[in-house]
Structures are given as structure tokens and as C-alpha cells.
Amino acid sequence: MRRGPMRAPSAHWAPYASHGCNALMAALSVTIEIQSIGTTKKGIGPTYSSKASRTGLRVCDLLSDFDEFSSRFKNLAHQHQSMFPNLEVDIEGQLKKLKMYAEKIRPMVRDGVYFMYEALHGSPKKILVEGANAALLDIDFGTYPFVTSSNCTVGGVCTGLGIPLQNIGDVYGVVKAYTTRVGIGAFPTEQINEIGNLLQTRGHEWGVTTGRKRRCGWLDLIILRYAHMINGFTALALTKLDILDSLDEIKIGVAYRLNGKRIPYFPANQEILQKVEVEYEAMPGWKCDTTGARKWEDLPAKAQSYIRFVENHIGVPGMTALTNIDHLRIAARYHSFPL
């Protein structure tokens, strides 16, 4: 889940950052690329590497003794330059910027643990934690090494915000009616054909950070079941259902086969994942516009069958279907999300 501000619905809201966040800026790291794994090249990986090696600089360091921070920053810069001789760092220029940033963010920094404890145990409020990336980009459970550097599955709520396990309530999974991926890595249900092009074009599938065209394919229930195993969804939202409106036939990936045999798990090894064959279930398309649907009964029968099929295979009843036109247009079968 996102290591950023949590919010309770309120008329007045300001962003806060935890003073425990690692604060080494990307100035030291965006040019460090040993092997291309499809990252955003914003310095996230090297920053987490510094955190894991216990050499990282945190927000609390930036806001404390700046002379001490400067000394540690210089040592860290020299350490990176010793590993990457071609790396150029304007140390004094970066320190000048960081000193300016420190004063700008100082009013927005809180002790994250105390902030969350008070939010959880103070006056009643609704608290929403939003996952920053998809489950398959989780550093521990994703398609390693083509992953992000943090835990973006439900465990990240505890490790990223210091929230006790017993305070986690409902877990809402959000999944598109088809599958997408930006960057490289195994993608068993990818459609490198007119279907993939249609999904990409109709769905406006572009990477938010990089602007790269997203790869598109059929909905992969093996991945979705795996995500459910990890996160324990209490409800699911199926988004962008209307992108499938024009298709005559819609396929859903229901199982992987390796050497002709079904495998009952999601492969951790990328080489194996590249070799699997997908077993599909074909369903008839509904061939009509679903963007105006406001309730379950508004959806065509074939679209309802598609949603029921996903529900039954994942084992999370009460799926909420949303269209791409307006995310507040909801056709809920059993359960409405508290928007």
C-alpha cells in the first residue's frame, strides 16, 4: 500500500509525510542503471537499496542538524561515485536545494506512527489507504525482478504506516475487466494483435509516470486469484467494463499449463512464467453500450454472466462493476463501495 498520506474524508485536508521516510533524492541515482528492467528511472530502486543497506537518509535527518545531514549526504554521494565512476553529482548544488526543501516540507512532517495512532483511536473517522501499485509489482510477491521496490500488497499498510494488523478492516481489490502491464516482464495473456490494440486504444492505456504504451491482454484469473490469496479481498471492483463492449467474443484466462499439465500455482520464476500456456474460457460479447448502467439490472445479461464468472472463480461475491466513462457510474450487484 502507498507509503504516503492517509486521509479521512474531511472538508479540510493537508498532505503529511512521515519523518521516517527515506529521503535520499533521485539526484544520486536516476542515472544508475545496471540492467534495464522497465523501471520509471526516478531513483526509487536506488533509494530503497540505500534504505536496506542502512546508509539511507531520512526526512528526520533532513530536518535535524543540517551540517550532520550534509556530511552524511557527501559520504553517500562519494560512495555512489566509487561504484559508478561516470556518475556526476553536484553535491553543493543538491545540498542547497535540499536545505530549501527542508523548510518547505517542515510544516507537513509528522511522526507517522503517532499520527496514525491518534487517527485510529481519536474521534470516529473513515480511513482509506490506497495501494500505489498493482499486487504483481510487490517486491516480495510480484513478478520479480520486474517489480517496484516496496510492498504494495495489503501488508504494506502495516510495514509502511505502522498500523497494527487488527486495525485493518475491509480490503477492496480493484481490477480491470482485462489485464495490462507497462514495461517488460512475463505477461501470459498478452494479446500482440488487433485485440491488444483495441484494448489499448479504447482503454487509453498509457503509463502514468513514463507515458509508455501499456501492454494489454485478456483478464487473467490466475493472477487475480493469486492477488486474492495475498490480500484477502472482502470485495472487488471490476473497472473499465465498457472497453469490452464492442467485442464479439471475450476470453478469460482460467489456468496455466506447463508441459501439457495444469499447474495449481502462480509461478515465481520468470523463465517458467514465460513458458506457460494459458487455458481460456470463451464467452460471447454483449455488443452494446454499458456506459449508462447505473444498477445491476441495467447491464446486459451477457455482461452479468461475465461478472458472475469472475466472481465464482475468485470466490469474492458482490463484485462492483465500473465503466471507463465515469468512475462514479456504478452497477453494483450486491455491494456498493462507500465512495
Tab-separated table of C-alpha atoms in Angstrom:
chain	number	residue	atom	x	y	z
A	1	MET	CA	0.000	0.000	0.000
A	2	ARG	CA	1.091	3.556	-0.567
A	3	ARG	CA	3.691	4.966	1.788
A	4	GLY	CA	2.107	8.372	1.784
A	5	PRO	CA	-0.635	10.313	3.470
A	6	MET	CA	-3.733	8.575	4.715
A	7	ARG	CA	-6.850	10.616	4.679
A	8	ALA	CA	-10.122	10.707	6.471
A	9	PRO	CA	-12.931	12.341	4.492
A	10	SER	CA	-12.956	15.956	5.573
A	11	ALA	CA	-13.552	19.425	4.240
A	12	HIS	CA	-10.019	20.348	5.300
A	13	TRP	CA	-7.116	18.125	4.336
A	14	ALA	CA	-3.404	18.729	4.006
A	15	PRO	CA	-0.744	16.207	2.972
A	16	TYR	CA	1.653	14.928	5.610
A	17	ALA	CA	4.868	12.926	5.347
A	18	SER	CA	6.342	10.662	7.970
A	19	HIS	CA	9.718	11.711	9.346
A	20	GLY	CA	10.796	8.081	8.974
A	21	CYS	CA	10.576	8.157	5.171
A	22	ASN	CA	13.849	7.670	3.335
A	23	ALA	CA	14.687	10.994	1.727
A	24	LEU	CA	17.732	10.398	-0.477
A	25	MET	CA	16.765	12.315	-3.567
A	26	ALA	CA	16.967	10.829	-7.032
A	27	ALA	CA	19.829	13.212	-7.813
A	28	LEU	CA	22.233	10.483	-6.786
A	29	SER	CA	20.529	7.661	-8.508
A	30	VAL	CA	18.466	8.234	-11.636
A	31	THR	CA	21.450	7.688	-13.885
A	32	ILE	CA	22.408	4.400	-12.245
A	33	GLU	CA	21.092	1.650	-14.492
A	34	ILE	CA	22.924	-1.675	-14.415
A	35	GLN	CA	20.239	-3.660	-16.199
A	36	SER	CA	17.057	-2.443	-17.802
A	37	ILE	CA	14.044	-3.931	-16.025
A	38	GLY	CA	11.479	-1.424	-17.255
A	39	THR	CA	11.598	0.943	-14.288
A	40	THR	CA	10.400	4.553	-14.268
A	41	LYS	CA	14.024	5.703	-13.754
A	42	LYS	CA	13.008	8.067	-10.964
A	43	GLY	CA	15.549	6.739	-8.468
A	44	ILE	CA	13.125	4.665	-6.405
A	45	GLY	CA	15.158	1.443	-6.553
A	46	PRO	CA	18.497	3.001	-5.541
A	47	THR	CA	16.762	4.856	-2.710
A	48	TYR	CA	15.360	1.589	-1.352
A	49	SER	CA	18.792	-0.005	-1.808
A	50	SER	CA	20.258	2.678	0.459
A	51	LYS	CA	17.491	2.021	2.967
A	52	ALA	CA	18.221	-1.718	3.011
A	53	SER	CA	21.985	-1.153	3.354
A	54	ARG	CA	21.340	1.209	6.329
A	55	THR	CA	23.037	4.124	4.596
A	56	GLY	CA	19.882	5.970	3.575
A	57	LEU	CA	18.979	9.482	4.671
A	58	ARG	CA	15.516	10.008	6.119
A	59	VAL	CA	13.233	13.017	6.406
A	60	CYS	CA	14.004	13.268	10.120
A	61	ASP	CA	17.718	13.573	9.221
A	62	LEU	CA	16.985	16.318	6.722
A	63	LEU	CA	15.033	18.311	9.306
A	64	SER	CA	17.552	17.858	12.120
A	65	ASP	CA	21.179	19.058	12.164
A	66	PHE	CA	21.787	20.106	8.560
A	67	ASP	CA	25.584	20.059	8.988
A	68	GLU	CA	25.401	16.420	10.042
A	69	PHE	CA	22.980	15.714	7.186
A	70	SER	CA	25.377	17.393	4.722
A	71	SER	CA	28.279	15.256	5.918
A	72	ARG	CA	26.296	12.049	5.526
A	73	PHE	CA	24.969	13.198	2.128
A	74	LYS	CA	28.527	13.796	0.882
A	75	ASN	CA	29.651	10.371	2.111
A	76	LEU	CA	26.712	8.753	0.351
A	77	ALA	CA	27.419	10.639	-2.875
A	78	HIS	CA	31.077	9.587	-2.794
A	79	GLN	CA	30.019	6.003	-2.123
A	80	HIS	CA	27.833	6.009	-5.237
A	81	GLN	CA	30.578	7.643	-7.294
A	82	SER	CA	33.059	4.966	-6.222
A	83	MET	CA	30.653	2.305	-7.519
A	84	PHE	CA	29.762	4.243	-10.672
A	85	PRO	CA	32.785	6.312	-11.803
A	86	ASN	CA	30.820	8.084	-14.545
A	87	LEU	CA	28.216	9.376	-12.100
A	88	GLU	CA	28.309	13.156	-11.786
A	89	VAL	CA	26.777	14.767	-8.701
A	90	ASP	CA	26.641	18.482	-7.999
A	91	ILE	CA	26.935	17.940	-4.257
A	92	GLU	CA	26.850	21.574	-3.165
A	93	GLY	CA	24.049	22.377	-5.595
A	94	GLN	CA	21.973	19.460	-4.330
A	95	LEU	CA	22.564	20.397	-0.693
A	96	LYS	CA	21.421	23.938	-1.415
A	97	LYS	CA	18.192	22.591	-2.911
A	98	LEU	CA	17.680	20.155	-0.055
A	99	LYS	CA	18.081	22.902	2.540
A	100	MET	CA	15.374	24.893	0.765
A	101	TYR	CA	13.129	21.818	0.505
A	102	ALA	CA	13.603	21.116	4.216
A	103	GLU	CA	11.968	24.387	5.219
A	104	LYS	CA	9.129	23.921	2.719
A	105	ILE	CA	8.190	20.461	3.957
A	106	ARG	CA	8.852	21.035	7.682
A	107	PRO	CA	5.230	22.084	8.439
A	108	MET	CA	3.946	18.964	6.667
A	109	VAL	CA	6.056	16.383	8.504
A	110	ARG	CA	4.601	14.344	11.374
A	111	ASP	CA	5.668	11.312	13.332
A	112	GLY	CA	3.819	8.760	11.224
A	113	VAL	CA	3.185	6.210	13.973
A	114	TYR	CA	1.716	8.743	16.413
A	115	PHE	CA	-0.262	10.418	13.644
A	116	MET	CA	-1.890	7.150	12.638
A	117	TYR	CA	-2.438	6.035	16.248
A	118	GLU	CA	-4.287	9.243	17.039
A	119	ALA	CA	-6.343	8.909	13.848
A	120	LEU	CA	-7.291	5.340	14.725
A	121	HIS	CA	-8.083	5.955	18.401
A	122	GLY	CA	-9.437	9.509	18.303
A	123	SER	CA	-12.858	10.644	17.152
A	124	PRO	CA	-14.501	8.137	14.765
A	125	LYS	CA	-13.457	8.572	11.162
A	126	LYS	CA	-13.115	6.604	7.954
A	127	ILE	CA	-9.514	5.965	6.918
A	128	LEU	CA	-8.631	4.891	3.394
A	129	VAL	CA	-5.221	3.540	2.410
A	130	GLU	CA	-4.631	3.392	-1.335
A	131	GLY	CA	-2.243	0.918	-2.900
A	132	ALA	CA	0.313	2.669	-5.083
A	133	ASN	CA	0.891	-0.216	-7.490
A	134	ALA	CA	-0.654	-3.493	-8.533
A	135	ALA	CA	-0.110	-6.648	-6.480
A	136	LEU	CA	2.158	-8.177	-9.118
A	137	LEU	CA	4.585	-5.268	-8.651
A	138	ASP	CA	5.136	-6.129	-4.972
A	139	ILE	CA	8.843	-6.568	-4.184
A	140	ASP	CA	8.223	-9.906	-2.400
A	141	PHE	CA	5.192	-11.373	-4.164
A	142	GLY	CA	5.335	-9.795	-7.626
A	143	THR	CA	6.890	-10.857	-10.920
A	144	TYR	CA	10.436	-10.371	-9.630
A	145	PRO	CA	12.662	-8.720	-10.806
A	146	PHE	CA	10.093	-6.717	-12.796
A	147	VAL	CA	8.614	-5.163	-9.683
A	148	THR	CA	8.689	-1.967	-7.648
A	149	SER	CA	10.839	-1.633	-4.510
A	150	SER	CA	8.161	-1.773	-1.827
A	151	ASN	CA	5.266	-3.870	-0.573
A	152	CYS	CA	2.193	-2.632	-2.416
A	153	THR	CA	0.041	-5.537	-1.207
A	154	VAL	CA	-2.010	-5.303	1.985
A	155	GLY	CA	0.989	-5.996	4.258
A	156	GLY	CA	2.358	-2.604	3.260
A	157	VAL	CA	-0.338	-0.987	5.401
A	158	CYS	CA	1.396	-2.384	8.487
A	159	THR	CA	5.027	-2.002	7.407
A	160	GLY	CA	4.583	1.336	5.656
A	161	LEU	CA	2.328	3.138	8.112
A	162	GLY	CA	2.850	1.359	11.417
A	163	ILE	CA	-0.772	0.290	11.660
A	164	PRO	CA	-1.468	-2.868	13.716
A	165	LEU	CA	-2.959	-5.810	11.870
A	166	GLN	CA	-6.157	-5.746	13.936
A	167	ASN	CA	-6.952	-2.251	12.687
A	168	ILE	CA	-7.209	-3.335	9.055
A	169	GLY	CA	-10.871	-3.591	8.080
A	170	ASP	CA	-12.234	-4.195	4.604
A	171	VAL	CA	-9.806	-4.845	1.756
A	172	TYR	CA	-11.112	-3.709	-1.625
A	173	GLY	CA	-9.491	-5.179	-4.694
A	174	VAL	CA	-9.570	-3.144	-7.917
A	175	VAL	CA	-9.087	-4.960	-11.213
A	176	LYS	CA	-9.706	-4.044	-14.831
A	177	ALA	CA	-12.012	-6.176	-16.960
A	178	TYR	CA	-8.871	-7.083	-18.927
A	179	THR	CA	-5.190	-7.235	-17.989
A	180	THR	CA	-2.499	-4.612	-18.607
A	181	ARG	CA	1.173	-4.241	-17.911
A	182	VAL	CA	3.575	-1.363	-18.504
A	183	GLY	CA	7.233	-2.185	-19.054
A	184	ILE	CA	8.835	-5.555	-19.612
A	185	GLY	CA	8.265	-8.895	-17.884
A	186	ALA	CA	6.244	-12.054	-18.491
A	187	PHE	CA	2.610	-11.486	-19.486
A	188	PRO	CA	0.889	-14.836	-20.294
A	189	THR	CA	-2.461	-13.437	-21.507
A	190	GLU	CA	-0.955	-10.581	-23.560
A	191	GLN	CA	-2.529	-10.101	-26.991
A	192	ILE	CA	0.003	-8.804	-29.515
A	193	ASN	CA	-2.655	-8.454	-32.159
A	194	GLU	CA	-5.750	-6.442	-33.036
A	195	ILE	CA	-7.385	-7.376	-29.703
A	196	GLY	CA	-4.475	-5.937	-27.749
A	197	ASN	CA	-4.507	-2.831	-29.922
A	198	LEU	CA	-8.254	-2.382	-29.402
A	199	LEU	CA	-7.945	-2.668	-25.615
A	200	GLN	CA	-5.034	-0.241	-25.569
A	201	THR	CA	-6.779	2.302	-27.778
A	202	ARG	CA	-10.279	2.122	-26.264
A	203	GLY	CA	-8.884	1.977	-22.741
A	204	HIS	CA	-6.407	4.834	-23.272
A	205	GLU	CA	-3.745	2.617	-21.758
A	206	TRP	CA	-0.625	4.718	-21.177
A	207	GLY	CA	1.759	4.581	-18.232
A	208	VAL	CA	1.037	7.497	-15.891
A	209	THR	CA	4.668	8.180	-14.935
A	210	THR	CA	6.538	7.198	-18.089
A	211	GLY	CA	3.911	7.778	-20.776
A	212	ARG	CA	4.735	4.355	-22.211
A	213	LYS	CA	2.040	2.417	-24.064
A	214	ARG	CA	0.628	-0.291	-21.811
A	215	ARG	CA	0.613	-3.888	-22.981
A	216	CYS	CA	-2.895	-5.364	-22.974
A	217	GLY	CA	-4.440	-8.805	-22.865
A	218	TRP	CA	-7.345	-10.922	-21.635
A	219	LEU	CA	-8.318	-10.977	-17.968
A	220	ASP	CA	-6.016	-13.383	-16.111
A	221	LEU	CA	-7.856	-15.109	-13.255
A	222	ILE	CA	-4.713	-16.962	-12.175
A	223	ILE	CA	-3.135	-13.614	-11.314
A	224	LEU	CA	-6.348	-12.362	-9.703
A	225	ARG	CA	-6.693	-15.482	-7.535
A	226	TYR	CA	-3.052	-15.118	-6.510
A	227	ALA	CA	-3.640	-11.472	-5.538
A	228	HIS	CA	-6.666	-12.557	-3.507
A	229	MET	CA	-4.589	-15.190	-1.684
A	230	ILE	CA	-2.160	-12.487	-0.584
A	231	ASN	CA	-4.556	-9.636	0.142
A	232	GLY	CA	-7.729	-11.380	1.284
A	233	PHE	CA	-10.180	-9.180	-0.614
A	234	THR	CA	-13.531	-8.587	1.052
A	235	ALA	CA	-14.898	-7.036	-2.144
A	236	LEU	CA	-13.817	-6.470	-5.732
A	237	ALA	CA	-14.338	-3.613	-8.178
A	238	LEU	CA	-14.188	-4.602	-11.851
A	239	THR	CA	-13.305	-1.438	-13.769
A	240	LYS	CA	-13.459	-0.411	-17.441
A	241	LEU	CA	-16.086	-2.984	-18.301
A	242	ASP	CA	-17.235	-0.855	-21.238
A	243	ILE	CA	-13.879	-1.288	-23.027
A	244	LEU	CA	-15.108	-4.791	-23.900
A	245	ASP	CA	-18.442	-3.532	-25.297
A	246	SER	CA	-17.531	-3.944	-28.982
A	247	LEU	CA	-16.072	-7.460	-28.831
A	248	ASP	CA	-17.850	-10.432	-30.411
A	249	GLU	CA	-16.054	-12.880	-28.134
A	250	ILE	CA	-14.286	-12.340	-24.824
A	251	LYS	CA	-11.744	-14.728	-23.381
A	252	ILE	CA	-10.746	-15.191	-19.752
A	253	GLY	CA	-7.555	-16.952	-18.661
A	254	VAL	CA	-8.575	-19.619	-16.120
A	255	ALA	CA	-5.465	-21.822	-15.774
A	256	TYR	CA	-1.806	-22.202	-16.745
A	257	ARG	CA	-0.363	-25.331	-18.316
A	258	LEU	CA	3.287	-26.272	-18.228
A	259	ASN	CA	4.441	-29.163	-20.429
A	260	GLY	CA	0.802	-30.023	-21.043
A	261	LYS	CA	-0.157	-30.234	-17.353
A	262	ARG	CA	-2.164	-27.743	-15.301
A	263	ILE	CA	-0.157	-26.091	-12.549
A	264	PRO	CA	-2.080	-25.127	-9.389
A	265	TYR	CA	0.007	-22.057	-8.544
A	266	PHE	CA	1.313	-18.806	-9.946
A	267	PRO	CA	4.979	-19.407	-10.940
A	268	ALA	CA	7.529	-17.317	-9.054
A	269	ASN	CA	10.217	-17.950	-11.675
A	270	GLN	CA	10.113	-15.659	-14.722
A	271	GLU	CA	11.558	-18.295	-17.066
A	272	ILE	CA	8.752	-20.696	-16.131
A	273	LEU	CA	6.143	-17.955	-16.429
A	274	GLN	CA	7.383	-17.226	-19.954
A	275	LYS	CA	6.780	-20.866	-20.905
A	276	VAL	CA	3.255	-21.418	-19.582
A	277	GLU	CA	0.321	-21.860	-21.920
A	278	VAL	CA	-2.932	-20.211	-20.916
A	279	GLU	CA	-6.174	-22.155	-20.791
A	280	TYR	CA	-9.030	-19.836	-21.764
A	281	GLU	CA	-12.771	-19.800	-21.261
A	282	ALA	CA	-14.511	-18.092	-24.190
A	283	MET	CA	-17.659	-16.090	-23.564
A	284	PRO	CA	-19.941	-14.244	-26.002
A	285	GLY	CA	-19.627	-10.468	-26.054
A	286	TRP	CA	-22.638	-8.301	-25.219
A	287	LYS	CA	-22.127	-5.941	-28.188
A	288	CYS	CA	-23.866	-2.941	-26.643
A	289	ASP	CA	-23.009	0.212	-24.710
A	290	THR	CA	-22.704	-0.264	-20.933
A	291	THR	CA	-21.548	3.243	-20.029
A	292	GLY	CA	-25.039	4.315	-18.983
A	293	ALA	CA	-25.506	1.439	-16.489
A	294	ARG	CA	-26.406	2.653	-13.000
A	295	LYS	CA	-27.526	-0.582	-11.385
A	296	TRP	CA	-27.045	-4.305	-11.863
A	297	GLU	CA	-30.241	-4.695	-13.858
A	298	ASP	CA	-29.030	-2.108	-16.387
A	299	LEU	CA	-26.219	-4.379	-17.544
A	300	PRO	CA	-26.897	-6.743	-20.475
A	301	ALA	CA	-27.306	-10.394	-19.496
A	302	LYS	CA	-24.018	-11.397	-21.138
A	303	ALA	CA	-22.119	-8.724	-19.193
A	304	GLN	CA	-23.738	-10.010	-15.999
A	305	SER	CA	-22.599	-13.526	-16.909
A	306	TYR	CA	-19.040	-12.250	-17.395
A	307	ILE	CA	-19.051	-10.678	-13.932
A	308	ARG	CA	-20.608	-13.770	-12.296
A	309	PHE	CA	-17.969	-15.959	-13.938
A	310	VAL	CA	-15.170	-13.858	-12.391
A	311	GLU	CA	-16.901	-13.833	-9.000
A	312	ASN	CA	-17.312	-17.598	-8.949
A	313	HIS	CA	-13.711	-18.304	-9.903
A	314	ILE	CA	-12.175	-15.866	-7.418
A	315	GLY	CA	-14.587	-16.558	-4.579
A	316	VAL	CA	-15.285	-12.908	-3.735
A	317	PRO	CA	-19.025	-12.259	-4.108
A	318	GLY	CA	-20.614	-8.865	-4.518
A	319	MET	CA	-18.405	-7.511	-7.280
A	320	THR	CA	-18.925	-3.879	-8.277
A	321	ALA	CA	-18.641	-3.083	-11.985
A	322	LEU	CA	-17.492	0.345	-13.133
A	323	THR	CA	-17.278	1.830	-16.607
A	324	ASN	CA	-14.458	3.910	-18.035
A	325	ILE	CA	-16.556	6.991	-18.827
A	326	ASP	CA	-17.234	7.998	-15.264
A	327	HIS	CA	-15.868	6.127	-12.250
A	328	LEU	CA	-18.896	7.186	-10.232
A	329	ARG	CA	-21.202	5.307	-12.574
A	330	ILE	CA	-21.593	2.074	-10.685
A	331	ALA	CA	-23.550	-1.044	-11.478
A	332	ALA	CA	-23.401	-2.905	-8.194
A	333	ARG	CA	-24.652	-6.446	-7.944
A	334	TYR	CA	-24.683	-6.830	-4.165
A	335	HIS	CA	-22.248	-4.390	-2.639
A	336	SER	CA	-21.659	-0.667	-3.080
A	337	PHE	CA	-18.336	0.844	-2.178
A	338	PRO	CA	-18.511	3.728	0.350
A	339	LEU	CA	-17.324	6.401	-2.070
